[in-house]
PDB file of C-alpha atoms in Angstrom:
ATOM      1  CA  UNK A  42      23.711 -32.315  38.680  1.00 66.00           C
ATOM      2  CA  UNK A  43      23.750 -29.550  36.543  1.00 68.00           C
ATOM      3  CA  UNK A  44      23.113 -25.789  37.914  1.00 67.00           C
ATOM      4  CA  UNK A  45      19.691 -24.228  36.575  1.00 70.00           C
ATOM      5  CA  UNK A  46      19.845 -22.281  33.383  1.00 72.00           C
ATOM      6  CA  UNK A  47      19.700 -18.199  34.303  1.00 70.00           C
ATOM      7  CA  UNK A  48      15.809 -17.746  33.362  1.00 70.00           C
ATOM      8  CA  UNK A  49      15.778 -15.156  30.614  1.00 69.00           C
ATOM      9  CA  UNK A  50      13.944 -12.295  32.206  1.00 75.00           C
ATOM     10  CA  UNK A  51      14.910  -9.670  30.010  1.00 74.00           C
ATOM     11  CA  UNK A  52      12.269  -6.866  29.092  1.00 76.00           C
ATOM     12  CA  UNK A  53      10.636  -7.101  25.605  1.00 71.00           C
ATOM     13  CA  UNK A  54      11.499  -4.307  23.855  1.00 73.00           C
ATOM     14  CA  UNK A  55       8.898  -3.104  21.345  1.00 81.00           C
ATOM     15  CA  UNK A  56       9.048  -0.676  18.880  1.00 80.00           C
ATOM     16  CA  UNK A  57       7.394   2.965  20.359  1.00 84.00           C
ATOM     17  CA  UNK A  58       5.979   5.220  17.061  1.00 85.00           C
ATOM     18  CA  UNK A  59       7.865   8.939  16.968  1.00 87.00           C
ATOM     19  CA  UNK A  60       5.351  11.390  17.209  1.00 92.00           C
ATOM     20  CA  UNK A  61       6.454  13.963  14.255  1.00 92.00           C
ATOM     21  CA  UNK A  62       4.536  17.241  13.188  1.00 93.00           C
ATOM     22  CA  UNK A  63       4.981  15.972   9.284  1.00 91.00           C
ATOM     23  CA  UNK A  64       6.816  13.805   7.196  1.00 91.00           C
ATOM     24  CA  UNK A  65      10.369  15.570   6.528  1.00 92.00           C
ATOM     25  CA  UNK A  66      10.301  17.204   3.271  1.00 93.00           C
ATOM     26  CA  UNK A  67      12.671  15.086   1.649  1.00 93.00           C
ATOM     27  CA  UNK A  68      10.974  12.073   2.165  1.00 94.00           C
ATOM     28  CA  UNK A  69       8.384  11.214  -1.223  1.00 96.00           C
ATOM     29  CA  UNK A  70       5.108   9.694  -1.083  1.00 96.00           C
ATOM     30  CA  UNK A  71       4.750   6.402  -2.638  1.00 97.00           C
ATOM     31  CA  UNK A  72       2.055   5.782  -5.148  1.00 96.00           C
ATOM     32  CA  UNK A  73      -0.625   3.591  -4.321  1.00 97.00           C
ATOM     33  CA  UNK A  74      -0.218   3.573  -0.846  1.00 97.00           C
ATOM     34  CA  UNK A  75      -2.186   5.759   1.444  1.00 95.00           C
ATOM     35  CA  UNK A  76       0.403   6.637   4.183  1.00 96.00           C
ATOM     36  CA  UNK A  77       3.582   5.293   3.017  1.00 97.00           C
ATOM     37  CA  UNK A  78       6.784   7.502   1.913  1.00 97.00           C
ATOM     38  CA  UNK A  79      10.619   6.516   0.966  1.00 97.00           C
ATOM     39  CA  UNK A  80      12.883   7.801   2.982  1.00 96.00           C
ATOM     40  CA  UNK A  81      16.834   7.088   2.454  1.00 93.00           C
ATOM     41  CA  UNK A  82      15.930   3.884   0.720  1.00 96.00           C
ATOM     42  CA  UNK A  83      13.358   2.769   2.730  1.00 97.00           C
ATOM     43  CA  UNK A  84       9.569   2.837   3.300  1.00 97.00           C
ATOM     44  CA  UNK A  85       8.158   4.542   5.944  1.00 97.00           C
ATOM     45  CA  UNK A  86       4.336   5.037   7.310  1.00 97.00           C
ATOM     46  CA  UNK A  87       3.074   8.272   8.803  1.00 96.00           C
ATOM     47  CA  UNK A  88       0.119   8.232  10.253  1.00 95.00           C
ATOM     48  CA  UNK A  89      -1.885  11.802  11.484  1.00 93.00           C
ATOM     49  CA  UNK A  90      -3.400  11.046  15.191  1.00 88.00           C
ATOM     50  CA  UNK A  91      -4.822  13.827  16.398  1.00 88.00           C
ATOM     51  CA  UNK A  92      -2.374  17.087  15.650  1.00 89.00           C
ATOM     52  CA  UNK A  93       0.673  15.468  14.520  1.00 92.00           C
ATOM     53  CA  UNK A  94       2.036  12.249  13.130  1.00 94.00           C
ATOM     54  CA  UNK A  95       3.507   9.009  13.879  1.00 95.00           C
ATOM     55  CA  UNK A  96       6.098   7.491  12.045  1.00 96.00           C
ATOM     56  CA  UNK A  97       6.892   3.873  11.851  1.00 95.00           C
ATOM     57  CA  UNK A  98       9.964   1.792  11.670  1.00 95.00           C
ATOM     58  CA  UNK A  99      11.511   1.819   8.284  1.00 96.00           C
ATOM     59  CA  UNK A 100      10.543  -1.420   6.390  1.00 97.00           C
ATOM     60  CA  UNK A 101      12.171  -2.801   3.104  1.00 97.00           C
ATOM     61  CA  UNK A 102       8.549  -3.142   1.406  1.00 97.00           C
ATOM     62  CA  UNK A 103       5.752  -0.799   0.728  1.00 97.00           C
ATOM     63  CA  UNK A 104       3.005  -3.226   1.998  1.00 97.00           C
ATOM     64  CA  UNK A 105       4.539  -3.891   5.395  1.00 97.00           C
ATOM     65  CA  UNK A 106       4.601  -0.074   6.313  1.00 97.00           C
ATOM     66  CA  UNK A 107       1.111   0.420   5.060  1.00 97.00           C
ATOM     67  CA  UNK A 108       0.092  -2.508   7.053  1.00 97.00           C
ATOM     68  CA  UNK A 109       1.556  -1.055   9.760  1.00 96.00           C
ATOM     69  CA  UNK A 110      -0.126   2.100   9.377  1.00 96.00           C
ATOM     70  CA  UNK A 111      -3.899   0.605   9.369  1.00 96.00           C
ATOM     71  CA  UNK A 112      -2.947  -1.004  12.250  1.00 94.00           C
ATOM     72  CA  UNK A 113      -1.618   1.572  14.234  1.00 92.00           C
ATOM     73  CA  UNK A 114      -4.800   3.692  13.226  1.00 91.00           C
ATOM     74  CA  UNK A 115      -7.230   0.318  14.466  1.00 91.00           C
ATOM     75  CA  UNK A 116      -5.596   1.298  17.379  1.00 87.00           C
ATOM     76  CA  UNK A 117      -6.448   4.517  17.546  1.00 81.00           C
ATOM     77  CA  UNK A 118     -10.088   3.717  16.945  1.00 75.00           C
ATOM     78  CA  UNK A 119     -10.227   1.575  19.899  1.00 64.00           C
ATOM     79  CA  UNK A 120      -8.408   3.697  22.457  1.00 58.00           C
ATOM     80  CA  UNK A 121     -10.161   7.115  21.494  1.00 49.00           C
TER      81      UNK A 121
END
């Protein structure tokens, strides 16, 4: 008989927003989009909760950090 497979207990590791006091300065806002900037290439949403900002991964479209950002700020809404 075969030995059991090793169950795959390993923690899920989920992305945790930086908190940042702004975008960086060299990042530029992207047009159309309410909280979405490039930065090195890639899109990034920063969203203001409370005194300073949280940043998102970076994501290879515009839409998926902006969706991102109303999310994150849904969240806010039901926490606060």
């Amino acid at each position: 008989m075969k030995p059991l497979r090793q169950s795959n207990n390993r923690p899920v590791i989920s992305y945790v927003p930086r908190v940042e006091p702004a975008p960086p300065d060299h990042a530029s806002k992207v047009e159309g989009f309410r909280d979405v900037w490039l930065l090195r290439g890639k899109y990034v949403a920063f969203v203001l909760m409370g005194e300073s900002f949280k940043r998102s991964q970076a994501f290879s479209v515009p839409e998926s950090a902006q969706r991102w950002a109303v999310q994150i700020r849904q969240d806010g809404e039901v926490e606060g």
